[in-house]
């Protein structure tokens, strides 16, 4: 059993393997976007063996989850996949709400759905833009980031923070959205198609981009299943699983959308799947924004799960008591002493939370099932046999987010 | 007269001032982007906020070509030796911006792995607060740094030589009782070579 | 194939083991002894076609009231054809916690098992490359165990500082 990294690197000094050489890639390298390290064994320019070394951003998210209560932990979860923050919040509170058996109000469901889809677009824009940047297409990156700013504006209007909104709460949302928000989303929908067309025009038939991504990093369907790939990566390889259809959570039942799949399984297919998913997401948003039901965003305060709003804390004794109950560290939520696994379809794949509850309002164990972590374990398998210049293409196409990778 | 002709083409200034003036408008940032703040750093470089208005748009990924290190995001145990090494590889004169709550103080991550502020390990010039700082805030940080360079810069970099003591906060391990702390082997040779 | 079917077939196949079944919300769980874990999981994989390992992780039940074992390890399985899910759980105890590796059944178990080893010190027999994955190789503790403090043992500040005049 190799105990440290040095033991895992293949030997290159023996005479029959002396044509191989070892290259260290990262941890601070532009193509890795954030922080990961690869130790490559090369034959000329061809990768024959790759050892990923991760953990350069391991910051103890799961340990923090055992010390913060259900509403506090949302700020931490936010920072996990930082290019689709609200998706993580939704996923976390989805698990908590399943544990507490809460059924959300229709308005809350719709707003959360819109946010989840906006975040999907956000993620795919950053992913495709940055992947293009690594392959030399700087303009596409600027177009993608320009559109992304609009999504940040939307979350800023809703919650006050443009990047890490911490917008969901147990049983509801931080605050209601207003007309400005709805106008902004509508404007975004209008803007999206034009910007999307630009982005598509820049990349889809761009000779260099296509040459560098087509046929690179092929993942077959069997491999994808055996190696636990989910989300756009699995769908690009022909695994037609999408939690939004399989176990419709939030309001996905009400909308008409399609699951985007491909069969090629290469980097180009993954790019196309992402681009098409954005169109499906905007379709969902278009349907949702015009049909947001009225009513409260939080479930009934008497259920003892939601933090009452300021008005009822100041003006009614029930609200005051409820507020006190949820904020005293020795009271908080009463949870069943159980364990639950619940997952949602985050932009990157299946993002699940496994909560072990000891009856209090703080999770005894908050395990995250991070899609990036699982997908990065595919990487050594995908890159072997390709050239060293294909590394940015493959890394960009599997969309590794270091904070989610290392937690 | 020749002197007459040259009259408008002379500027009399201090050499220090001139050097600082050149330096402050041509910063070459090294984006040491580890986490979420890195995305905001990218957004600062992108079209809406456009860092090039302040002469700092030429991001270089090789430390040898940079003179401004922007540490964007939390730095954890495994990353500290890497960060120090990159800092040491940068040629003088150089400055460091600590962007975001995590880099400046550990932020929300007060856990076993995250160092509580990079200023414990490398010297920092400007702290940018926020989680993440808005791009405007980072731009303000760069403007502040420019001001700092203008006010203190010298052509031979003597102001750096004067900073010969540890500038960070008091070490946190002092606050731990001896039975709570253990000396872990700090020679993390698999992460990087020791400095 | 519903949970009842799985229950029936599993009980028929492994009569001697008295497996425990439970359901909570939409989670269906089987609790199995660690000694027969590999057999049961390969039976589940071949018979019920649970061909994807969605999640593998562990928890430390040191301070949980009423817990009888120290560690629990769960395997969340998914049948890709019909979307059915099942959670298989097993319990372990302290001196030398070890389990058979599932790398032969699902390649996806590779990194997940390494992570469990890294965080809890549970070893997986037969894993091809069981090293620490997230923490440095020289780290000695297992941080997600309940007896390890949130703020660590001082490891995070165990580095030299660089003084400005030196570099
Ligand atoms: S300060 Fe906030 S945004 Fe920046 S790295 Fe830390 S958690 Fe992320």
XYZ file of C-alpha atoms and ligand atoms in Angstrom:
777
model
C 0.000 0.000 0.000
C 1.677 3.243 -1.049
C 1.599 5.648 1.819
C 2.600 8.859 0.220
C 2.673 10.539 -3.099
C 6.287 9.781 -3.870
C 5.534 6.062 -3.790
C 2.703 6.383 -6.260
C 4.726 8.025 -9.016
C 5.801 5.420 -11.542
C 9.470 4.659 -11.821
C 11.123 6.279 -14.824
C 14.761 5.618 -14.159
C 14.988 1.979 -15.256
C 16.602 1.488 -18.694
C 13.512 0.156 -20.435
C 11.452 3.094 -19.281
C 14.033 5.807 -19.572
C 12.228 7.513 -22.450
C 9.560 8.529 -19.960
C 9.819 11.678 -17.978
C 7.871 13.190 -15.146
C 6.263 16.597 -15.221
C 4.729 18.469 -12.348
C 1.646 20.456 -13.315
C 0.244 22.894 -10.771
C -0.843 23.568 -8.091
C -0.633 27.144 -9.314
C -1.146 26.941 -13.016
C -3.556 28.966 -15.155
C -5.166 25.951 -16.776
C -6.073 24.426 -13.463
C -8.200 27.522 -12.770
C -7.895 27.037 -9.100
C -5.755 24.717 -7.153
C -4.990 21.229 -8.150
C -1.873 19.441 -9.015
C -1.104 16.748 -11.530
C 1.970 14.619 -11.744
C 2.250 13.457 -15.300
C 4.428 10.740 -16.705
C 5.083 11.609 -20.313
C 6.360 9.829 -23.344
C 7.416 12.768 -25.464
C 4.209 14.785 -25.415
C 1.860 11.904 -24.751
C 0.574 11.353 -21.258
C 1.035 7.777 -20.174
C 0.131 8.149 -16.545
C -1.397 10.927 -14.496
C -1.616 11.219 -10.743
C -3.844 13.983 -9.471
C -2.914 15.469 -6.141
C -5.728 17.405 -4.564
C -6.503 18.944 -1.223
C -4.943 22.333 -1.807
C -8.210 23.908 -0.814
C -9.370 21.482 1.823
C -10.961 23.756 4.364
C -13.056 21.485 6.529
C -16.562 22.210 5.269
C -17.920 18.967 6.627
C -16.435 19.537 10.037
C -18.027 22.992 10.107
C -21.335 21.394 9.189
C -21.214 19.551 12.488
C -20.921 22.817 14.407
C -23.298 25.190 12.654
C -27.042 24.908 12.647
C -29.190 24.347 9.594
C -29.582 28.006 8.775
C -26.016 29.012 9.551
C -24.481 26.275 7.488
C -26.054 27.713 4.366
C -23.378 30.393 4.261
C -20.729 27.708 4.170
C -22.509 25.570 1.619
C -22.669 28.628 -0.587
C -18.940 28.687 -0.839
C -18.706 25.113 -1.903
C -19.442 25.271 -5.599
C -18.818 28.939 -5.996
C -19.966 29.249 -9.553
C -23.463 28.087 -8.737
C -23.943 29.135 -5.122
C -27.704 29.062 -4.857
C -27.845 25.526 -6.223
C -25.883 24.374 -3.221
C -28.160 26.190 -0.828
C -31.182 24.658 -2.449
C -29.608 21.255 -2.246
C -28.692 21.628 1.403
C -32.089 22.860 2.434
C -33.699 20.248 0.268
C -32.011 17.646 2.439
C -32.920 19.439 5.667
C -36.495 19.844 4.583
C -36.707 16.217 3.703
C -35.409 15.363 7.139
C -38.012 17.609 8.754
C -40.703 16.616 6.268
C -41.497 20.141 5.155
C -43.547 20.868 2.082
C -42.689 24.294 0.731
C -45.158 26.906 -0.388
C -45.744 27.111 -4.145
C -44.268 30.594 -4.376
C -41.083 29.521 -2.665
C -40.828 26.508 -4.935
C -41.086 28.666 -8.019
C -38.556 31.215 -6.872
C -36.127 28.499 -5.898
C -36.601 26.834 -9.258
C -35.861 30.054 -11.082
C -32.762 30.539 -9.006
C -31.619 26.987 -9.563
C -31.921 27.436 -13.299
C -30.245 30.823 -13.281
C -27.383 29.222 -11.444
C -27.240 26.458 -14.005
C -26.809 29.099 -16.683
C -24.255 30.886 -14.542
C -22.254 27.717 -14.073
C -22.337 26.713 -17.694
C -21.405 30.200 -18.833
C -18.383 30.350 -16.582
C -17.434 26.801 -17.439
C -17.712 27.226 -21.194
C -16.156 30.677 -21.115
C -13.215 29.581 -19.044
C -12.730 26.428 -21.087
C -12.646 28.586 -24.204
C -10.193 30.925 -22.502
C -7.855 28.047 -21.822
C -8.033 27.029 -25.437
C -7.160 30.526 -26.534
C -10.548 32.068 -27.235
C -10.461 35.171 -25.098
C -13.476 36.870 -26.687
C -15.819 34.044 -25.819
C -14.745 34.392 -22.210
C -15.602 38.082 -22.185
C -19.012 37.442 -23.724
C -19.768 34.736 -21.198
C -18.662 36.872 -18.272
C -20.688 39.780 -19.466
C -23.831 37.706 -19.362
C -22.858 36.283 -16.033
C -22.748 39.763 -14.507
C -26.450 40.050 -15.201
C -27.152 36.954 -13.161
C -25.115 38.364 -10.327
C -27.209 41.497 -10.500
C -30.330 39.387 -10.213
C -29.114 37.684 -7.055
C -28.043 41.032 -5.702
C -31.522 42.451 -6.147
C -33.057 39.458 -4.416
C -30.738 39.121 -1.462
C -28.244 41.961 -1.292
C -25.170 39.884 -2.097
C -24.161 39.417 -5.667
C -22.055 36.332 -5.323
C -22.936 34.348 -2.234
C -26.535 35.267 -1.576
C -27.270 32.722 1.225
C -30.809 33.093 0.062
C -32.613 30.003 1.257
C -33.738 29.222 4.774
C -35.301 26.162 6.311
C -38.861 26.162 5.050
C -38.582 29.194 2.852
C -36.429 32.055 1.743
C -34.542 34.950 3.243
C -36.968 37.492 1.837
C -39.523 37.831 -0.882
C -38.670 39.018 -4.356
C -40.135 42.201 -5.739
C -41.109 43.622 -9.101
C -37.629 44.883 -9.813
C -36.376 41.371 -9.569
C -39.013 40.083 -11.952
C -38.235 42.842 -14.422
C -34.565 41.981 -14.204
C -35.209 38.317 -14.879
C -37.407 39.194 -17.836
C -34.717 41.471 -19.206
C -32.202 38.710 -18.739
C -34.306 36.281 -20.727
C -34.443 38.755 -23.596
C -30.747 39.377 -23.466
C -29.838 35.765 -23.138
C -30.735 34.599 -26.607
C -28.649 37.231 -28.342
C -25.636 36.642 -26.146
C -26.063 32.919 -26.445
C -26.110 33.171 -30.216
C -22.897 35.191 -30.099
C -21.223 32.661 -27.891
C -22.376 29.823 -30.100
C -21.144 31.617 -33.192
C -17.769 32.142 -31.625
C -17.253 28.586 -30.551
C -19.503 26.027 -32.097
C -17.896 25.902 -35.496
C -14.651 27.528 -34.562
C -12.079 25.347 -36.251
C -9.472 25.545 -33.526
C -11.956 24.941 -30.758
C -13.520 21.970 -32.501
C -10.187 20.444 -33.416
C -8.980 20.675 -29.887
C -12.086 19.232 -28.279
C -13.586 16.698 -30.644
C -12.470 13.161 -29.916
C -10.513 14.291 -26.880
C -11.151 12.749 -23.497
C -13.761 10.246 -24.541
C -15.808 8.724 -21.758
C -17.887 5.717 -22.721
C -21.275 5.048 -21.235
C -20.117 1.976 -19.290
C -17.196 3.882 -17.848
C -19.401 6.789 -16.918
C -21.728 4.505 -14.982
C -19.002 2.466 -13.387
C -17.093 5.531 -12.306
C -20.158 7.277 -10.863
C -20.329 10.206 -13.272
C -23.500 12.269 -13.109
C -24.842 15.474 -14.578
C -23.795 16.907 -17.930
C -20.733 14.694 -18.072
C -22.724 11.504 -17.800
C -25.386 12.856 -20.110
C -22.796 13.654 -22.755
C -21.880 9.981 -22.630
C -25.439 8.785 -23.048
C -26.565 8.225 -19.453
C -30.018 9.720 -19.515
C -30.398 10.429 -15.848
C -31.577 13.790 -14.588
C -32.894 14.169 -11.068
C -35.183 16.949 -12.186
C -37.113 14.345 -14.152
C -36.467 11.264 -12.040
C -37.531 12.603 -8.676
C -39.080 15.956 -9.513
C -38.331 18.206 -6.583
C -39.279 21.896 -6.255
C -41.601 22.849 -9.091
C -40.000 20.932 -11.934
C -43.127 18.860 -12.414
C -44.953 21.874 -13.796
C -42.549 22.765 -16.537
C -41.926 21.537 -19.984
C -38.251 20.902 -20.612
C -36.064 18.243 -22.049
C -33.063 16.387 -20.741
C -30.130 17.087 -22.994
C -28.051 14.083 -23.942
C -25.365 13.119 -26.346
C -23.604 9.888 -27.155
C -20.136 11.019 -28.163
C -18.747 11.456 -24.687
C -15.883 13.731 -25.740
C -15.076 17.281 -24.689
C -17.000 18.760 -27.580
C -20.098 16.766 -26.667
C -19.858 17.992 -23.112
C -19.581 21.542 -24.361
C -22.642 21.115 -26.575
C -24.643 19.496 -23.790
C -23.861 22.434 -21.527
C -24.824 24.955 -24.162
C -28.100 23.214 -24.878
C -28.881 22.869 -21.187
C -28.735 26.622 -20.922
C -31.478 26.873 -23.519
C -33.595 24.387 -21.593
C -32.984 26.339 -18.404
C -34.052 29.584 -19.958
C -37.179 27.803 -21.131
C -37.944 26.784 -17.579
C -37.303 30.308 -16.343
C -39.558 31.760 -19.005
C -42.375 29.477 -17.955
C -41.780 30.033 -14.272
C -41.381 33.784 -14.177
C -44.761 34.368 -15.769
C -46.502 31.958 -13.430
C -45.101 32.732 -10.008
C -47.956 32.009 -7.627
C -48.800 34.591 -5.028
C -48.850 33.816 -1.354
C -46.290 33.538 1.401
C -42.725 32.438 0.793
C -42.324 30.714 4.125
C -44.348 27.861 5.439
C -46.644 28.431 8.370
C -44.838 29.850 11.395
C -46.798 27.586 13.706
C -45.005 24.618 12.268
C -42.014 25.669 14.399
C -39.572 25.310 11.524
C -39.233 28.773 10.050
C -37.767 31.907 11.479
C -40.623 34.438 11.699
C -40.205 37.768 10.001
C -39.316 40.921 11.845
C -42.872 42.224 11.938
C -44.264 39.253 13.738
C -41.333 39.093 16.136
C -42.000 42.679 17.188
C -45.751 42.572 17.166
C -46.817 39.150 18.333
C -45.903 36.929 21.237
C -45.970 33.760 19.125
C -43.494 35.235 16.705
C -41.232 36.315 19.530
C -41.306 32.899 21.150
C -40.698 31.198 17.855
C -37.748 33.446 17.104
C -36.301 32.779 20.533
C -36.770 29.037 20.188
C -34.955 28.852 16.893
C -32.057 31.022 17.916
C -31.219 29.619 21.323
C -28.462 27.112 20.815
C -30.010 24.620 23.210
C -33.420 24.642 21.538
C -33.586 25.152 17.796
C -35.237 22.592 15.575
C -36.544 19.302 16.777
C -35.484 16.714 14.287
C -36.135 13.003 14.097
C -33.127 10.934 15.134
C -32.583 9.606 11.683
C -30.310 9.699 8.705
C -31.207 10.924 5.290
C -29.666 11.181 1.894
C -31.220 13.726 -0.431
C -29.871 15.015 -3.690
C -30.669 17.599 -6.302
C -29.435 18.100 -9.810
C -26.844 20.796 -9.448
C -25.315 22.205 -12.647
C -22.344 19.945 -12.213
C -24.134 16.735 -11.435
C -25.804 15.118 -8.517
C -25.172 17.174 -5.401
C -26.329 15.206 -2.424
C -26.274 15.715 1.299
C -26.314 12.928 3.823
C -27.425 14.221 7.174
C -27.111 12.244 10.361
C -29.283 13.929 12.913
C -29.082 13.533 16.662
C -32.372 15.264 17.339
C -30.960 18.783 17.603
C -30.821 21.652 15.148
C -27.216 20.968 14.252
C -26.393 18.099 11.975
C -24.405 15.387 13.686
C -22.759 14.650 10.374
C -23.265 16.631 7.190
C -21.753 14.733 4.338
C -21.664 16.300 0.909
C -21.616 14.189 -2.173
C -19.607 16.521 -4.375
C -19.911 16.014 -8.112
C -16.558 17.657 -8.838
C -14.763 15.219 -6.598
C -16.205 12.256 -8.403
C -15.632 13.788 -11.798
C -12.050 14.636 -11.141
C -11.362 11.013 -10.336
C -12.252 10.363 -13.981
C -9.513 12.654 -15.137
C -6.484 10.319 -15.099
C -8.567 7.901 -17.053
C -9.642 10.487 -19.624
C -6.263 12.024 -20.275
C -4.132 8.920 -20.770
C -3.062 8.626 -24.387
C -3.664 12.275 -25.147
C -1.152 15.021 -25.530
C -0.146 17.423 -22.852
C -1.891 20.258 -24.694
C -5.191 18.421 -24.316
C -5.094 18.805 -20.560
C -6.749 22.249 -20.521
C -9.459 20.976 -22.848
C -10.289 18.007 -20.652
C -10.002 19.946 -17.414
C -12.218 22.683 -18.770
C -14.821 20.250 -19.991
C -15.250 18.423 -16.693
C -15.591 21.716 -14.851
C -13.619 21.208 -11.679
C -14.452 23.581 -8.878
C -11.702 23.325 -6.330
C -13.774 24.261 -3.311
C -16.231 21.524 -4.066
C -13.454 19.121 -4.984
C -11.641 19.512 -1.701
C -14.306 20.887 0.587
C 19.034 79.324 -28.612
C 19.161 75.632 -27.933
C 18.177 76.170 -24.310
C 15.250 78.246 -25.384
C 14.100 75.448 -27.612
C 14.337 72.815 -24.895
C 12.488 74.921 -22.341
C 9.161 73.107 -22.527
C 10.673 69.671 -22.644
C 12.264 69.539 -19.226
C 10.719 68.067 -16.132
C 12.548 68.377 -12.889
C 11.612 65.667 -10.445
C 12.952 63.229 -7.934
C 14.151 59.946 -9.344
C 12.230 58.101 -6.636
C 9.050 59.828 -7.660
C 9.585 59.012 -11.284
C 10.265 55.348 -10.588
C 7.211 55.039 -8.387
C 5.092 56.791 -10.950
C 6.165 54.297 -13.575
C 5.666 51.346 -11.292
C 2.266 52.239 -10.002
C 0.646 52.422 -13.388
C 2.116 49.240 -14.741
C 1.391 46.613 -12.154
C 1.613 43.048 -13.374
C -0.647 41.033 -11.081
C -0.053 37.415 -10.304
C -3.519 35.963 -9.697
C -2.982 33.546 -6.855
C -6.628 32.607 -7.064
C -7.581 29.697 -4.902
C -11.290 29.965 -4.243
C -14.459 31.990 -4.791
C -12.625 35.300 -4.695
C -10.741 34.118 -7.746
C -13.946 34.269 -9.744
C -14.463 37.856 -8.675
C -10.888 38.530 -9.629
C -11.692 37.157 -13.066
C -14.789 39.336 -13.146
C -12.646 42.345 -12.310
C -10.542 41.532 -15.312
C -13.556 41.013 -17.555
C -15.347 43.647 -19.542
C -17.752 45.232 -17.087
C -15.256 46.252 -14.452
C -12.188 46.333 -16.623
C -9.114 46.440 -14.449
C -7.052 47.743 -17.380
C -8.338 51.235 -16.667
C -5.918 51.191 -13.750
C -3.001 49.751 -15.621
C -3.086 46.368 -13.960
C -4.687 44.179 -16.574
C -1.686 42.175 -17.679
C -2.167 39.053 -15.584
C 0.915 36.916 -15.692
C 0.824 33.370 -14.528
C 4.524 33.076 -14.062
C 5.728 34.614 -10.814
C 8.922 35.705 -12.533
C 7.017 38.235 -14.586
C 4.881 39.743 -11.861
C 5.189 42.416 -9.263
C 1.813 42.252 -7.554
C 0.554 39.114 -5.924
C -3.201 39.053 -5.406
C -4.045 36.263 -3.012
C -7.703 35.677 -3.744
C -9.282 33.063 -1.575
C -8.508 30.984 1.435
C -5.111 29.446 1.839
C -4.912 26.118 3.575
C -2.119 24.130 5.168
C -1.189 22.345 2.011
C -1.047 25.581 0.050
C 1.074 27.720 2.386
C 4.460 26.420 1.222
C 3.346 26.913 -2.370
C 2.292 30.469 -1.664
C 5.553 31.309 0.065
C 7.520 29.811 -2.754
C 5.673 31.820 -5.340
C 6.151 34.966 -3.298
C 9.863 34.326 -3.100
C 10.089 33.698 -6.800
C 8.707 37.100 -7.671
C 11.354 39.693 -8.466
C 11.664 42.933 -6.497
C 9.941 45.339 -6.224
C 6.782 43.443 -5.358
C 3.612 43.971 -3.408
C 0.898 41.752 -2.078
C -2.841 42.275 -1.906
C -4.814 39.998 0.344
C -8.230 39.816 -1.248
C -11.230 38.693 0.734
C -11.995 37.829 4.307
C -10.465 34.387 4.028
C -7.071 35.501 2.865
C -6.985 38.329 5.385
C -8.236 36.519 8.453
C -9.586 33.076 7.694
C -13.092 34.457 7.255
C -15.868 32.021 7.986
C -13.474 29.116 7.930
C -12.083 28.829 11.394
C -11.172 25.199 10.948
C -8.224 22.892 11.323
C -7.023 23.334 7.765
C -7.364 27.024 6.937
C -4.662 29.447 8.013
C -6.105 32.434 9.809
C -4.738 35.135 7.577
C -1.919 34.925 5.093
C -0.135 37.796 6.802
C 1.155 35.244 9.270
C 3.290 33.775 6.528
C 3.988 36.428 3.932
C 4.076 40.229 4.186
C 0.880 41.897 3.005
C 0.504 45.486 1.798
C -3.205 45.946 1.221
C -6.154 44.087 2.693
C -9.398 44.079 0.736
C -12.374 43.175 2.917
C -15.481 41.396 1.739
C -16.661 37.914 1.081
C -16.111 38.154 -1.787
C -15.092 41.797 -2.257
C -17.011 43.390 -5.063
C -14.869 44.125 -8.107
C -15.153 47.819 -7.262
C -13.643 47.085 -3.894
C -10.707 45.300 -5.434
C -10.214 48.227 -7.778
C -10.206 50.494 -4.757
C -7.573 48.254 -3.247
C -5.440 48.661 -6.330
C -5.860 52.430 -6.232
C -4.833 52.404 -2.578
C -1.800 50.376 -3.458
C -0.897 52.855 -6.166
C -1.097 55.593 -3.611
C 1.073 53.611 -1.262
C 3.647 53.078 -3.974
C 3.619 56.764 -4.839
C 4.100 57.789 -1.237
C 6.707 55.327 -0.106
C 8.428 54.041 -3.214
C 12.114 54.495 -3.785
C 14.092 53.643 -6.844
C 16.278 51.079 -5.115
C 13.486 49.623 -3.035
C 15.033 50.634 0.273
C 11.608 50.880 1.874
C 11.331 47.079 1.711
C 14.616 46.580 3.489
C 13.313 48.552 6.452
C 10.486 46.113 7.005
C 12.662 43.573 8.754
C 10.316 42.363 11.477
C 7.349 40.032 11.436
C 4.304 42.124 10.552
C 1.474 39.686 11.061
C -0.760 39.223 14.099
C 0.391 37.386 17.164
C 0.680 33.668 16.519
C -2.559 31.872 17.280
C -0.885 28.864 18.765
C -0.005 30.996 21.795
C -3.645 31.017 22.724
C -3.879 27.254 22.807
C -3.059 25.474 26.003
C -0.120 23.080 25.679
C -2.232 19.983 26.050
C -4.375 21.101 23.149
C -1.601 21.612 20.699
C 0.728 19.186 19.090
C 3.676 19.823 16.858
C 2.840 18.263 13.557
C 5.652 17.531 11.155
C 5.678 20.633 9.033
C 7.914 19.319 6.354
C 5.170 18.867 3.796
C 7.601 17.734 1.176
C 4.971 16.250 -1.090
C 3.346 19.626 -1.530
C 6.432 21.474 -2.537
C 10.088 21.550 -1.779
C 10.929 23.194 1.496
C 12.096 26.719 1.288
C -38.092 -3.925 -8.562
C -39.383 -2.428 -5.386
C -37.819 -2.345 -1.960
C -40.060 -5.231 -0.889
C -38.664 -7.429 -3.649
C -35.124 -6.560 -2.743
C -35.896 -7.319 0.875
C -37.379 -10.669 0.003
C -34.562 -11.805 -2.252
C -31.849 -10.575 0.053
C -33.376 -12.311 3.030
C -33.714 -15.520 1.031
C -30.120 -15.385 -0.120
C -28.557 -14.407 3.184
C -30.812 -16.165 5.676
C -28.192 -16.595 8.340
C -27.252 -12.952 8.639
C -30.515 -11.379 9.823
C -30.134 -8.151 7.860
C -31.989 -5.126 9.147
C -34.189 -3.097 6.856
C -35.560 0.344 7.419
C -37.143 3.154 5.459
C -37.208 6.833 6.207
C -38.929 9.295 3.857
C -37.805 7.957 0.486
C -34.587 6.359 1.672
C -34.498 2.582 1.810
C -31.742 1.108 3.889
C -30.220 -2.264 4.524
C -27.873 -2.664 7.439
C -25.410 -5.433 6.897
C -22.482 -6.881 8.872
C -19.078 -5.794 7.570
C -17.853 -9.362 7.135
C -20.337 -10.097 4.355
C -20.397 -6.643 2.824
C -18.618 -7.515 -0.369
C -20.807 -10.523 -1.074
C -24.007 -8.621 -0.443
C -22.962 -5.678 -2.565
C -21.880 -7.844 -5.475
C -25.156 -9.747 -5.176
C -27.029 -6.441 -5.272
C -25.007 -5.308 -8.243
C -25.511 -8.415 -10.324
C -29.075 -9.293 -9.370
C -30.693 -5.900 -9.084
C -28.397 -4.106 -11.460
C -27.299 -1.387 -9.045
C -24.592 -0.361 -11.425
C -23.691 3.051 -10.051
C -22.197 3.829 -6.687
C -23.549 7.278 -5.973
C -22.043 7.909 -2.602
C -19.744 6.261 -0.138
C -18.940 7.877 3.124
C -18.779 7.372 6.835
C -19.766 8.895 10.133
C -18.282 8.708 13.576
C -20.947 7.897 16.166
C -18.737 8.536 19.178
C -20.995 11.080 20.873
C -24.327 10.018 19.458
C -26.675 8.851 22.163
C -27.817 5.289 21.727
C -25.248 4.389 19.115
C -23.793 0.942 19.570
C -20.897 1.148 17.164
C -18.260 3.754 16.573
C -18.283 4.107 12.785
C -20.932 3.688 10.172
C -20.141 3.464 6.483
C -22.819 3.808 3.864
C -22.981 2.931 0.218
C -25.672 4.718 -1.769
C -26.473 2.709 -4.867
C -28.356 3.681 -7.970
C -29.833 1.580 -10.696
C -29.258 3.665 -13.789
C -31.932 1.885 -15.827
C -34.901 2.629 -13.611
C -33.529 5.184 -11.170
C -34.032 3.050 -8.097
C -31.922 3.780 -5.044
C -30.771 1.790 -2.074
C -28.503 2.613 0.832
C -26.406 -0.168 2.279
C -24.958 0.551 5.649
C -22.478 -1.197 7.811
C -21.026 -0.558 11.248
C -17.491 -0.890 12.468
C -15.615 -0.630 15.714
C -12.466 0.915 16.841
C -9.268 -0.957 17.048
C -8.315 -1.323 13.419
C -11.516 -0.462 11.527
C -11.297 -2.067 8.129
C -13.545 -3.009 5.271
C -13.174 -4.757 1.942
C -12.644 -2.359 -0.948
C -15.380 -2.021 -3.540
C -12.958 -0.966 -6.235
C -13.514 -4.216 -8.103
C -17.239 -3.622 -8.324
C -17.332 0.103 -8.940
C -14.301 2.043 -10.085
C -15.948 5.134 -8.663
C -15.233 3.816 -5.182
C -11.566 4.614 -5.663
C -11.451 8.187 -4.451
C -14.401 7.941 -2.131
C -12.654 5.198 -0.183
C -9.488 7.223 -0.082
C -11.452 10.120 1.338
C -12.985 7.959 4.053
C -9.522 6.689 4.908
C -8.237 10.236 5.023
C -10.997 11.544 7.236
C -11.720 8.585 9.517
C -8.793 6.218 9.230
C -10.961 3.334 8.060
C -8.795 1.116 5.869
C -10.026 -0.653 2.805
C -8.460 -4.007 2.028
C -7.681 -4.539 -1.608
C -7.712 -0.875 -2.554
C -4.964 -0.323 -5.108
C -3.802 3.078 -3.937
C -4.884 3.873 -0.412
C -3.186 7.156 0.472
C -4.340 10.356 2.032
C -6.174 12.366 -0.557
C -7.094 15.756 0.856
C -4.670 16.291 3.683
C -0.883 16.301 3.393
C 0.794 12.929 3.601
C 2.519 13.928 6.811
C -0.681 14.713 8.659
C -1.186 12.294 11.494
C -4.740 12.833 12.759
C -8.079 11.936 11.209
C -9.941 15.224 11.291
C -13.561 14.183 10.931
C -13.409 11.899 13.927
C -15.396 13.382 16.760
C -12.446 13.482 19.119
C -10.543 15.852 16.853
C -11.288 19.520 17.611
C -12.761 21.822 14.995
C -9.819 24.195 15.159
C -7.267 21.460 14.948
C -4.245 20.788 17.093
C -2.215 23.745 15.903
C -1.094 22.192 12.644
C -2.397 25.058 10.608
C 0.183 27.477 11.890
C 3.163 25.286 11.796
C 5.052 27.152 9.105
C 7.829 29.684 9.006
C 6.912 33.210 8.084
C 8.630 35.156 5.385
C 9.858 38.575 6.484
C 9.624 41.364 3.939
C 13.264 42.367 4.018
C 14.343 38.778 3.410
C 12.241 38.151 0.356
S -13.533 35.574 1.366
Fe -15.499 34.623 0.888
S -15.589 34.670 -1.336
Fe -13.454 34.969 -0.777
S -12.547 32.937 -0.767
Fe -13.246 33.360 1.289
S -15.284 32.467 1.369
Fe -14.752 32.682 -0.790
